[in-house]
Coordinates of C-alpha atoms in Angstrom, one line a residue:
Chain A
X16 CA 9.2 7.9 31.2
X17 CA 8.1 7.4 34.7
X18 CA 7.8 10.9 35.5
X19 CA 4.7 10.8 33.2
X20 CA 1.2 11.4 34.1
X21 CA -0.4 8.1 34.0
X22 CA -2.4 8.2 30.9
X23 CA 0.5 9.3 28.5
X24 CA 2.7 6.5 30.1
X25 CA 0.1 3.9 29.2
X26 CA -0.4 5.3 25.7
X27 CA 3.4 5.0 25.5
X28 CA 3.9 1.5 26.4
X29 CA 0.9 0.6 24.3
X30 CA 2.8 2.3 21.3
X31 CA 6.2 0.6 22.0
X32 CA 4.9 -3.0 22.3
X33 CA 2.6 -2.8 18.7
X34 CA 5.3 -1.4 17.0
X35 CA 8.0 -3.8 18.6
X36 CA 9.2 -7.2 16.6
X37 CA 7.3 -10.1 17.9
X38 CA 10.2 -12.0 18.3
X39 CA 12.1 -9.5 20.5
X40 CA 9.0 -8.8 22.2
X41 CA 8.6 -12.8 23.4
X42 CA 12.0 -12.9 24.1
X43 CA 12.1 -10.2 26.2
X44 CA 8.8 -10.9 28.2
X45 CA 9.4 -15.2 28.6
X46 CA 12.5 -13.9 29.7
X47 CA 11.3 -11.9 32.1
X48 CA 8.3 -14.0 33.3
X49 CA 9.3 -17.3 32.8
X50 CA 5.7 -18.5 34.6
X51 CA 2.9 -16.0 33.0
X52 CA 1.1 -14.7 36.2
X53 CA -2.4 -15.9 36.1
X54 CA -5.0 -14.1 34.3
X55 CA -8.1 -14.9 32.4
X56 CA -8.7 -13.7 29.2
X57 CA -11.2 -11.1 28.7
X58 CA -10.6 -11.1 25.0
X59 CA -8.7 -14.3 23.6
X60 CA -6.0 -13.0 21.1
X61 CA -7.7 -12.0 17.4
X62 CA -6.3 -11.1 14.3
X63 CA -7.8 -8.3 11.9
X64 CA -7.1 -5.2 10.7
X65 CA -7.4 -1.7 10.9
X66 CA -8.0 1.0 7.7
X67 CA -5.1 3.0 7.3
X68 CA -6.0 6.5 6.2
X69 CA -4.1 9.2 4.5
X70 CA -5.0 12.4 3.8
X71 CA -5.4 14.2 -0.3
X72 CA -2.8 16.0 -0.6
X73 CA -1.4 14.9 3.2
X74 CA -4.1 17.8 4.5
X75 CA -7.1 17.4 2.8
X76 CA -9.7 15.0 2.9
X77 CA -9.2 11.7 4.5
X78 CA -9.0 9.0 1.9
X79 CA -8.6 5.2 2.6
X80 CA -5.5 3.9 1.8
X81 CA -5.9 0.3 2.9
X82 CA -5.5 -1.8 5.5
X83 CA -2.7 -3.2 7.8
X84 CA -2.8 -6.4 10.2
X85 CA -3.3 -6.2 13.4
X86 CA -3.8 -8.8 16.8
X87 CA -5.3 -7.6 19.7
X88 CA -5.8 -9.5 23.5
X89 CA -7.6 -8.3 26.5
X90 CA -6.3 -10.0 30.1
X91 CA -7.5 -9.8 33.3
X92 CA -5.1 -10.5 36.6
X93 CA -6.2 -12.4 39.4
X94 CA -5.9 -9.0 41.1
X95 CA -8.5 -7.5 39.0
X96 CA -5.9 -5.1 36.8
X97 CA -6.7 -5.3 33.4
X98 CA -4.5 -5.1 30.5
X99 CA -4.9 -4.8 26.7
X100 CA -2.5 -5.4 24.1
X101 CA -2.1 -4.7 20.4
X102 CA 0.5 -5.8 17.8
X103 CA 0.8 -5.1 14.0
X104 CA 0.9 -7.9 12.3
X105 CA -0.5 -11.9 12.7
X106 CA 1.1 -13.2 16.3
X107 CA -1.4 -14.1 18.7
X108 CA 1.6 -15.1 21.7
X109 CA 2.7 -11.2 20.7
X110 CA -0.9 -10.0 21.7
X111 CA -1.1 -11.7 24.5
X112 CA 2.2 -10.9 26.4
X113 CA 1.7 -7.2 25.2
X114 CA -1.9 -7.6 27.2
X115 CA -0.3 -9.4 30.5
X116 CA 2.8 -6.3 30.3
X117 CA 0.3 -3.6 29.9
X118 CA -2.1 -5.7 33.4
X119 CA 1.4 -6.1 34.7
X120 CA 2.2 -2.0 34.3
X121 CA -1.2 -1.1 35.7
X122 CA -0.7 -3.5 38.9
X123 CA 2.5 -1.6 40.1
X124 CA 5.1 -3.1 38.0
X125 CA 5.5 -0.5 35.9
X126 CA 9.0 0.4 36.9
X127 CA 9.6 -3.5 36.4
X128 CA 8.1 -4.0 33.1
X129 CA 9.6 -0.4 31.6
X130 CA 13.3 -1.8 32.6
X131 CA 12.9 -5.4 31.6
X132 CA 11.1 -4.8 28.7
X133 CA 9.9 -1.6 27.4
X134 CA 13.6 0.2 27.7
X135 CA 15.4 -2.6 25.5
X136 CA 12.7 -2.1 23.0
X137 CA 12.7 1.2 22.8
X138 CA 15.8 1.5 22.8
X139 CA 16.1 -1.3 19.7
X140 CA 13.6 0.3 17.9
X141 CA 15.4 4.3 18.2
X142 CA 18.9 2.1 16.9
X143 CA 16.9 0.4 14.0
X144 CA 15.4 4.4 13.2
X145 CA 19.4 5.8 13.8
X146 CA 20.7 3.1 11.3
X147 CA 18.2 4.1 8.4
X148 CA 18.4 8.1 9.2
X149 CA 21.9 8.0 9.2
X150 CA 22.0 6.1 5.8
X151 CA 19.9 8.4 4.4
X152 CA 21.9 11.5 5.6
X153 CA 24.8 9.7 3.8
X154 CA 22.6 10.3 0.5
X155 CA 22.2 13.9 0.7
X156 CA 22.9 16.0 -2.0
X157 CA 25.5 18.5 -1.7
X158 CA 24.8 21.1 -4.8
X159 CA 28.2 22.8 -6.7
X160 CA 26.8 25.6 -8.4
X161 CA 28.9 25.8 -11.7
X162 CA 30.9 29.4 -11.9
X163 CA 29.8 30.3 -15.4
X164 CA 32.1 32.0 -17.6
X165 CA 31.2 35.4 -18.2
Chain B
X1 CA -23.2 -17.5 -20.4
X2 CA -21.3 -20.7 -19.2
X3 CA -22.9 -24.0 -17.9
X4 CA -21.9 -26.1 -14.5
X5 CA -20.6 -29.1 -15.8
X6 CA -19.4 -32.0 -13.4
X7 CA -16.7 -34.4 -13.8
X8 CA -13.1 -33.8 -14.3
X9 CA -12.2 -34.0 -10.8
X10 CA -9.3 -36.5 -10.9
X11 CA -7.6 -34.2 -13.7
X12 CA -8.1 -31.2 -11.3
X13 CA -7.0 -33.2 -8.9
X14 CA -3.8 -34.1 -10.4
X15 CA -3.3 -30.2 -12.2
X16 CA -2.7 -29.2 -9.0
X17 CA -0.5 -31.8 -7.7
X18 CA 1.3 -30.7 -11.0
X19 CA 1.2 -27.3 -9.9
X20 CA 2.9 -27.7 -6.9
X21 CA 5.4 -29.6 -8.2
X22 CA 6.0 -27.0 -10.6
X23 CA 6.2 -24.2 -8.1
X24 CA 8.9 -26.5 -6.1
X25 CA 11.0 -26.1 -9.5
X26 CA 14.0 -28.5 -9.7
X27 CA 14.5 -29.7 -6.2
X28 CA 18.1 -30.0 -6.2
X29 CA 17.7 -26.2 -6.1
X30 CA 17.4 -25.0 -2.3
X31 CA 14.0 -23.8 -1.5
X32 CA 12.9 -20.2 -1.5
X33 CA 11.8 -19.0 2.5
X34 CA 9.8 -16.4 2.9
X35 CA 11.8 -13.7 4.5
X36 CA 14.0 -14.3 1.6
X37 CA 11.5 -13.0 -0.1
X38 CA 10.5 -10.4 1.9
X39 CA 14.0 -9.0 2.4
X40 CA 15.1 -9.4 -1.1
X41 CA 12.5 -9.3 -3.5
X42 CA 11.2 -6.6 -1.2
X43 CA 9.4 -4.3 -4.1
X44 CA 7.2 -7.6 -4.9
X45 CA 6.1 -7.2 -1.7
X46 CA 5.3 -4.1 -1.7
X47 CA 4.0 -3.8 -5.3
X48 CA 1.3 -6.7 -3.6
X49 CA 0.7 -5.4 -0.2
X50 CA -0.4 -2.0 -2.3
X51 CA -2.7 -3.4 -5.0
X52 CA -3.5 -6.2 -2.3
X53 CA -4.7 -3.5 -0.2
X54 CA -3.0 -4.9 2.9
X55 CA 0.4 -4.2 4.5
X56 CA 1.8 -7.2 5.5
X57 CA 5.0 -8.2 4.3
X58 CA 4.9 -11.6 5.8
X59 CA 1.8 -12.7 3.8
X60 CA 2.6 -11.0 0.6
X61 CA 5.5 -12.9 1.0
X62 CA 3.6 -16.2 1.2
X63 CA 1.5 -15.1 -1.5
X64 CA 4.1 -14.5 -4.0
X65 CA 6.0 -17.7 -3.4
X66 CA 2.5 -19.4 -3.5
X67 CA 1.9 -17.2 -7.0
X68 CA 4.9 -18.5 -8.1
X69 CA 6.0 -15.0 -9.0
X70 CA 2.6 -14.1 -10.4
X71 CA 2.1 -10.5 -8.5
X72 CA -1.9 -10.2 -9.6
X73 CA -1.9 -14.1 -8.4
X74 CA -0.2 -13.0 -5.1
X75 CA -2.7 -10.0 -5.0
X76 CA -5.7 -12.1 -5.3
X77 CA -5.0 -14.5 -2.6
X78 CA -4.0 -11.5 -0.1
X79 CA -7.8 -9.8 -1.3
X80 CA -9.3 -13.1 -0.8
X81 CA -7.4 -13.7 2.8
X82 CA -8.5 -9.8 4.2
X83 CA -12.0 -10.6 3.5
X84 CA -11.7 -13.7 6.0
X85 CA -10.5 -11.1 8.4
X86 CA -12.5 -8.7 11.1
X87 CA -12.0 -5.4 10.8
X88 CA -11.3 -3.3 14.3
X89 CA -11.5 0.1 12.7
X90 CA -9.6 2.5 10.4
X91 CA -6.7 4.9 12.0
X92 CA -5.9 8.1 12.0
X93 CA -5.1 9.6 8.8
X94 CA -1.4 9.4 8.9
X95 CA 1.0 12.3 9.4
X96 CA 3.2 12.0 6.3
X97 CA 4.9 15.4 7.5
X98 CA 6.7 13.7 10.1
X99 CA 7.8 10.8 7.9
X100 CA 11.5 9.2 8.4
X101 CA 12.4 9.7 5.1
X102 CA 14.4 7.0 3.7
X103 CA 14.4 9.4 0.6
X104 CA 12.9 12.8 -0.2
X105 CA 13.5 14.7 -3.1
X106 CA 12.5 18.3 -5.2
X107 CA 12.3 19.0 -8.6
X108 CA 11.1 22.3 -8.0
X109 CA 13.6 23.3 -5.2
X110 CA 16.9 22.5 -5.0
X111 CA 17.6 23.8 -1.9
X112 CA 14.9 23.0 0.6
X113 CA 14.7 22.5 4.7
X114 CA 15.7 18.9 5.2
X115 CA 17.4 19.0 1.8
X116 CA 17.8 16.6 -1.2
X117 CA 17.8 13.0 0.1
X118 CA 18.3 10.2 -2.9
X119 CA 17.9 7.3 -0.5
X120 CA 18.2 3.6 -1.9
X121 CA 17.1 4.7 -5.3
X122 CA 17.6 3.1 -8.8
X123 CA 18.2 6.2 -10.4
X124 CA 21.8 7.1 -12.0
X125 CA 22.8 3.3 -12.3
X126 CA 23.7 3.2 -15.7
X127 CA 20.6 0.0 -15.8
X128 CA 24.2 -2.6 -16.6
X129 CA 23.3 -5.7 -15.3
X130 CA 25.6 -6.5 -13.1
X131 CA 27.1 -10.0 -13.0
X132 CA 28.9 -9.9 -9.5
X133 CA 25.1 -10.9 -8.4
X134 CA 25.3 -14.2 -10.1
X135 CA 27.8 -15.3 -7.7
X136 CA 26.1 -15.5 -4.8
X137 CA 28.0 -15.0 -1.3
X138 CA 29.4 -11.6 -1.6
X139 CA 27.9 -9.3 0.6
X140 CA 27.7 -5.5 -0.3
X141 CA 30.1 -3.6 1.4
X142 CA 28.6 -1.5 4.3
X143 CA 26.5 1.8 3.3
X144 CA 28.1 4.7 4.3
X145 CA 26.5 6.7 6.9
X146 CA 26.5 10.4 8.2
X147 CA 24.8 12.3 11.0
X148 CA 21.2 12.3 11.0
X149 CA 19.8 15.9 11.3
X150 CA 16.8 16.1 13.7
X151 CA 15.1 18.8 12.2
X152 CA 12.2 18.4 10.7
X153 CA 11.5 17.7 7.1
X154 CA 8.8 20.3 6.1
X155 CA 6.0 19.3 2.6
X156 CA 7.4 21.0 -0.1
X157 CA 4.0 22.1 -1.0
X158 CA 3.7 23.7 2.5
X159 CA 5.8 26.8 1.2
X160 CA 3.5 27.4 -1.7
X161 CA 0.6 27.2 0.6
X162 CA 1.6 29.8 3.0
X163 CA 2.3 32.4 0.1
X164 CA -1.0 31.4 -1.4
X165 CA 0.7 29.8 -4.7
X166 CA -1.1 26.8 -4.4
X167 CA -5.2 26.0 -4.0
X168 CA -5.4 24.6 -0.5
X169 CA -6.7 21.0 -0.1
X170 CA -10.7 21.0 1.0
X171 CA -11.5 19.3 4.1
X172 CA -13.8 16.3 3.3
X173 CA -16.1 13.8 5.5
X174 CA -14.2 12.4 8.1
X175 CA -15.3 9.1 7.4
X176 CA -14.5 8.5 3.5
X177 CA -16.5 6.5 1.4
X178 CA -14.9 2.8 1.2
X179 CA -15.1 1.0 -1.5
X180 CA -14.4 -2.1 -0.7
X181 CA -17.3 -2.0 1.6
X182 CA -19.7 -0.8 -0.9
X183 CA -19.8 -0.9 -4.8
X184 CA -18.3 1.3 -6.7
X185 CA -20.9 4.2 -7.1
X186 CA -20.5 7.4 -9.3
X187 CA -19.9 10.2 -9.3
X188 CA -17.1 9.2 -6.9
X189 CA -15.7 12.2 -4.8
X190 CA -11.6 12.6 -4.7
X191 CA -11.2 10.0 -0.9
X192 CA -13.2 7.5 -3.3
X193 CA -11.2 7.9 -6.1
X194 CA -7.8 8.3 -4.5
X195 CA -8.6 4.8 -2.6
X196 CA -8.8 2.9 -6.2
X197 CA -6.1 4.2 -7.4
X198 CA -4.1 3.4 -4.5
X199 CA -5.0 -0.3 -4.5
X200 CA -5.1 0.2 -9.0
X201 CA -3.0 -2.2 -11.2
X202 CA 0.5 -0.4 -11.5
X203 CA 0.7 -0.7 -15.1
X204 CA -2.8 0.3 -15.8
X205 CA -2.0 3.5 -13.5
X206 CA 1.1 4.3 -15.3
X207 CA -0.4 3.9 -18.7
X208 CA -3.1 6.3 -17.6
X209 CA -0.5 8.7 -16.1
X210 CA 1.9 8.6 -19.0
X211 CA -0.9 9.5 -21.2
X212 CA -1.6 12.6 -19.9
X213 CA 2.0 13.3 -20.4
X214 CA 1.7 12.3 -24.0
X215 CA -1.3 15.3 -24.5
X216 CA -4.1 13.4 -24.1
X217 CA -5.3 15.4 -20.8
X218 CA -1.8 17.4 -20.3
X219 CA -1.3 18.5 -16.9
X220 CA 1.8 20.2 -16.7
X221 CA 3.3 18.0 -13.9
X222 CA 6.7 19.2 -11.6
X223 CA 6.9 16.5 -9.2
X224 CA 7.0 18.8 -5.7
X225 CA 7.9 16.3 -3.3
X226 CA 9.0 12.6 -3.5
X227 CA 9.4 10.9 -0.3
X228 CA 9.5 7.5 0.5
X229 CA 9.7 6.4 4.5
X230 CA 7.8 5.4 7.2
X231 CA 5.4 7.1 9.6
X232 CA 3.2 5.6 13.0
X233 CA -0.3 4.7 12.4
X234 CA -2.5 5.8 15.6
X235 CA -6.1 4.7 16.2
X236 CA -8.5 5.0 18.6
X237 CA -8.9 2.3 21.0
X238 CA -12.3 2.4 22.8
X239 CA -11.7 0.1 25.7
X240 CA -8.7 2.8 26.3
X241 CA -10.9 6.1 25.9
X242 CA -7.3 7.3 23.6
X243 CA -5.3 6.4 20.5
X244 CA -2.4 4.6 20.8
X245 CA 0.1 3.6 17.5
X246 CA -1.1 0.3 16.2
X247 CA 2.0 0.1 14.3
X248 CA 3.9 1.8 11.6
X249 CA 3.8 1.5 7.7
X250 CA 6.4 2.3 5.1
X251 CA 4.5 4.6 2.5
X252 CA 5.4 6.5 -0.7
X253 CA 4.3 10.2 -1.2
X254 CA 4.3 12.1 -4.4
X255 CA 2.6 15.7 -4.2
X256 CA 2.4 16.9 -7.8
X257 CA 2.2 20.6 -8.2
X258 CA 0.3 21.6 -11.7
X259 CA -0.2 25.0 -13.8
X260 CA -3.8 26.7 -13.5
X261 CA -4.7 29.7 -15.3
X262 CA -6.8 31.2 -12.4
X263 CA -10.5 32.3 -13.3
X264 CA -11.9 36.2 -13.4
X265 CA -12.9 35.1 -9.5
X266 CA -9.6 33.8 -8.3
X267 CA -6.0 34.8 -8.7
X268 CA -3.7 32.3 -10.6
X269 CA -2.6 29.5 -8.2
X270 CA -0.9 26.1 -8.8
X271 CA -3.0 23.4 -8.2
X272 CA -2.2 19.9 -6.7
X273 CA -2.4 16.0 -7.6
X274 CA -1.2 13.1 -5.0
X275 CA -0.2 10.1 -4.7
X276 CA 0.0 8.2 -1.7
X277 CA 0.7 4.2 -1.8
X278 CA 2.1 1.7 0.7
X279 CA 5.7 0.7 0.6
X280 CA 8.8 1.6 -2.2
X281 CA 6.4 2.0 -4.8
X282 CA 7.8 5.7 -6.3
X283 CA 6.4 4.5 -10.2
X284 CA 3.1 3.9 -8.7
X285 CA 2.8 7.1 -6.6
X286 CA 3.9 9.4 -9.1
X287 CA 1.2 7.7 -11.8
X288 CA -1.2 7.9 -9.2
X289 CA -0.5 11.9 -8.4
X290 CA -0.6 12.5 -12.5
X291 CA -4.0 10.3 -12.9
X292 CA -5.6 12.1 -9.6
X293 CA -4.9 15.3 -10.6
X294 CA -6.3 14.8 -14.4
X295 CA -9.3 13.4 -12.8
X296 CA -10.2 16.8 -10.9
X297 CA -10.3 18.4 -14.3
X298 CA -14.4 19.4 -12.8
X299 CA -13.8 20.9 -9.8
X300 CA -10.9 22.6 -10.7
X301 CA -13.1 24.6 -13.4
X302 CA -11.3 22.8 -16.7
X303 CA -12.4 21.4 -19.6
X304 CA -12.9 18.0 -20.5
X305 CA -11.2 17.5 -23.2
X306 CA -12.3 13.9 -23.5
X307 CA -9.1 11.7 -22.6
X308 CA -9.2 8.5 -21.1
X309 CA -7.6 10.0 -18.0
X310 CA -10.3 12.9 -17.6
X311 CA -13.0 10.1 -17.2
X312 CA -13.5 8.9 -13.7
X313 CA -15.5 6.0 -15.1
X314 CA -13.2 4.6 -17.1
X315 CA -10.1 4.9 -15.0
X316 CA -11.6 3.7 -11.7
X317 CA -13.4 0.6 -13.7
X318 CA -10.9 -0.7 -15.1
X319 CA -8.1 0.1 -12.6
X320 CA -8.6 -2.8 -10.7
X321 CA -6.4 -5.6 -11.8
X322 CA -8.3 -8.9 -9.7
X323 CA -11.5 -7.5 -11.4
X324 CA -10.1 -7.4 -14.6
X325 CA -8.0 -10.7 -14.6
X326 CA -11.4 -12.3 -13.0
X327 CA -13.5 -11.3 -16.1
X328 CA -10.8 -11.6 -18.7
X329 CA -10.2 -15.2 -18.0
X330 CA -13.9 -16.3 -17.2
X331 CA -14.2 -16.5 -20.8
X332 CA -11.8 -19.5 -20.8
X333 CA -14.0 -21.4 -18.6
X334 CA -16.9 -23.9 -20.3
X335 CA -19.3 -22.4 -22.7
X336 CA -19.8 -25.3 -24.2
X337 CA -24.1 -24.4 -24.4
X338 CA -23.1 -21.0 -25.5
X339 CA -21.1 -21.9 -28.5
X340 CA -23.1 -24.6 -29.4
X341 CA -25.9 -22.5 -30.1
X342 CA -23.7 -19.8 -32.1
X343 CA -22.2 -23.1 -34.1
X344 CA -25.7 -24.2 -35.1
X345 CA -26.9 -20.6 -36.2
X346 CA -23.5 -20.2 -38.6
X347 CA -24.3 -24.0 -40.1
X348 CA -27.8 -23.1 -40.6
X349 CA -26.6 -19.5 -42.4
X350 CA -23.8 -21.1 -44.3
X351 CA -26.4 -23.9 -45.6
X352 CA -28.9 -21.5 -46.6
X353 CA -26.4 -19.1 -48.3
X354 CA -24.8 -22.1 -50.1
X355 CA -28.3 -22.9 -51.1
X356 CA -29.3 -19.6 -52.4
X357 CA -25.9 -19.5 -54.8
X358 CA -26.8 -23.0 -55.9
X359 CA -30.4 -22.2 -56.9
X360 CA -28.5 -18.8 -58.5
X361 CA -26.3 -20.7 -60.8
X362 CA -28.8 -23.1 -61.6
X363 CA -30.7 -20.6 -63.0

């Protein structure tokens, strides 16, 4: 991940902590920062959502399909970094620490942040996605084509 | 018409005390939690998330328990609660091509890139019940597993679209009309229309879809694709300047594929219906393909034969199963003014035509 151009780093991290359980996700940064740095709050943590939208006939037209929870935080460090952080679903102490990790990331902890906490997520998440694919590879068909008499 | 009337408060009051003592049910019963209900009643929650029009199993958890099992209840409060929320913006339209499909199946191909996936599905249980539930404690026995291919799992529909078999989906405005920003306005284009039957009633769908089984608006249906799994949902961020995933969604797909003679312009082609709806909801989706697909009937150059399901009007009015339930049981409230003044006209026409037959057999 670190070999990454800057940009597509951030967009990954952003991507791994929304999607990540709230629960592993404070678990994971309280245990890692047991004393949140200091940091004002640019954008105090907010729930809302966000329109999902699909496509008729997945590659037509977009449609709306409805919407999905979402809680977003803005931080600024005392060093001036700024972070911003967005979870699916309704936990505003997910937002935040998903904001201070992304500051955190952009002050030159990256390397620190991606081993305490963005690895054992992603690495969660791609054993949660392995359990269900390999569940559902269990359920494939295997067709016998009857030898008919003739 | 129905008249404010005051008083009454202490037996509202003590309804609702009622009520929750009621939903408690006997208490020597152990309480239901909510990710009880969300882990094992888990197609409740989606059935509500989908006509609720909000993923989020948590609360359509709390909504159910709160419903006390009541899923257009549990839909209304989860309306009611998105309203109270801001709205950041609307995503990307999901890539349903790269969905990890919990289940994916054909019944036009049986042998297909990515192959026939059944997935947890009802189908070929012999619908016994089965008693070993009632005793509670004993914990299924581990699903089997197998290796997971990771090559990719191709839209059925695809392959008739690149030999030209099937009409290819217009592109439409890239922000669709919303309709729960703005009244429901006709005629409503097919982003409009696919949005309220997303969020419809499932029954109402169904009932709709199943009619145009029955010949009233026949279709020709082979169900394509089935897939059921979930896929990332990316939006723009503009503090960022790029679109990160927000999150991810579990979403059911059915892509209908339907006769069409072809016209003296265009060669024959199959033509398409969809259904797209949040969560383990395969009954819904399919409906919802099977409804969509009678309701292009104008576009696609057909007649309208005049069933239910060929009229736009009809299906996306009374699709909506809050709207209906709110103007169904209105009429229970007070109209106490209202039927007073019907009461008084049938007194006065009773009275006058037992007058005239008295004058009559006086005579």
């Amino acid at each position: 991940m670190s070999a990454q151009d800057p940009l597509e780093a951030r967009k990954a991290r952003l991507s791994t902590l929304a999607r990540a359980p709230a629960d592993r996700l404070l678990a994971l940064w309280r245990a890692h920062a047991p004393e949140p740095p200091a940091h004002r709050l640019l954008r105090a943590p907010e729930i809302g959502t966000v329109m999902v939208r699909g496509r008729a006939g997945a590659t037509g037209a977009p449609f709306n399909l409805g919407e999905m929870t979402v809680t977003r935080c803005s931080v600024r460090l005392a060093s001036g970094a700024v972070g911003h952080g967005h979870v699916q679903g309704r936990d505003k102490a997910a937002a935040l620490a998903a904001a201070l990790i992304d500051a955190l990331a952009e002050d030159g902890q990256g390397e620190a942040v991606e081993a305490a906490i963005l690895a054992p997520l992603r690495a969660e998440d791609a054993a949660r996605k392995a359990a269900r694919a390999a569940r559902a590879a269990a359920t494939k068909v295997e067709f016998f084509t009857m030898v008919r008499g003739e | 018409m129905y008249v404010a009337v005051k008083g009454g408060e202490r037996a509202i009051d003590n309804a609702h005390a009622w009520l929750a003592e009621e939903r408690r049910g006997d208490p020597s019963v152990a309480e239901l939690s909510l990710p009880q209900i969300r882990e094992q009643l888990a197609l409740a929650v989606n059935r509500v998330m989908a006509e609720g029009s909000l993923y989020d199993p948590d609360l359509a958890a709390l909504a159910i328990k709160q419903a006390r099992g009541d899923l257009i209840e549990a839909v209304f409060l989860i309306r009611a609660y998105r309203t109270t929320l801001p709205r950041f913006g609307a995503s990307h339209p999901v890539d349903t091509g790269a969905m990890a499909c919990d289940r994916r199946i054909s019944a036009t191909f049986k042998d297909l890139p990515g192959g026939q996936i059944l997935g947890p599905t009802f189908d070929y249980t012999h619908r016994l019940l089965d008693f070993a539930l009632a005793a509670e404690g004993l914990d299924p026995p581990a699903a089997p597993q197998a290796e997971a291919s990771a090559a990719p799992v191709p839209h059925v529909t695809g392959f008739l679209a690149a030999e030209d078999l099937i009409q290819p989906e217009p592109e439409g405005p890239a922000t669709p009309r919303d309709l729960t920003r703005e009244p429901l306005d006709f005629p409503a284009d097919r982003p409009l229309r696919l949005q309220a039957l997303t969020r419809g009633d499932e029954g109402f769908v169904l009932s709709m879809a199943y009619s145009t089984q029955r010949g009233y608006g026949r279709n020709h249906p082979f169900v394509g694709e089935l897939r059921i799994g979930t896929v990332a949902v990316e939006m723009d961020i503009p503090e960022l300047g790029f679109a990160i995933e927000i999150g991810e969604v579990m979403l059911t797909e059915c892509e209908t594929v339907n006769q069409f003679t072809g016209s003296k312009t265009e060669p024959p082609q199959f033509t398409r219906g969809y259904g797209l709806v949040f969560g383990q909801t395969e009954r819904k989706a399919i409906s919802m393909a099977l409804v969509d697909r009678a309701l292009r009937w104008e576009e696609l150059g057909e007649d309208n034969v005049g069933a239910p399901a060929q009229d736009a009007e009809f299906v996306l009015y009374h699709a909506d199963n809050v709207q209906a339930t709110g103007f169904l049981e209105h009429i229970k409230l007070p109209h106490y003014v209202d039927f007073q003044s019907e009461l008084e006209l049938v007194r006065r026409l009773r009275a006058e035509a037992m007058g005239a037959a008295q004058r009559e057999a006086a005579e």
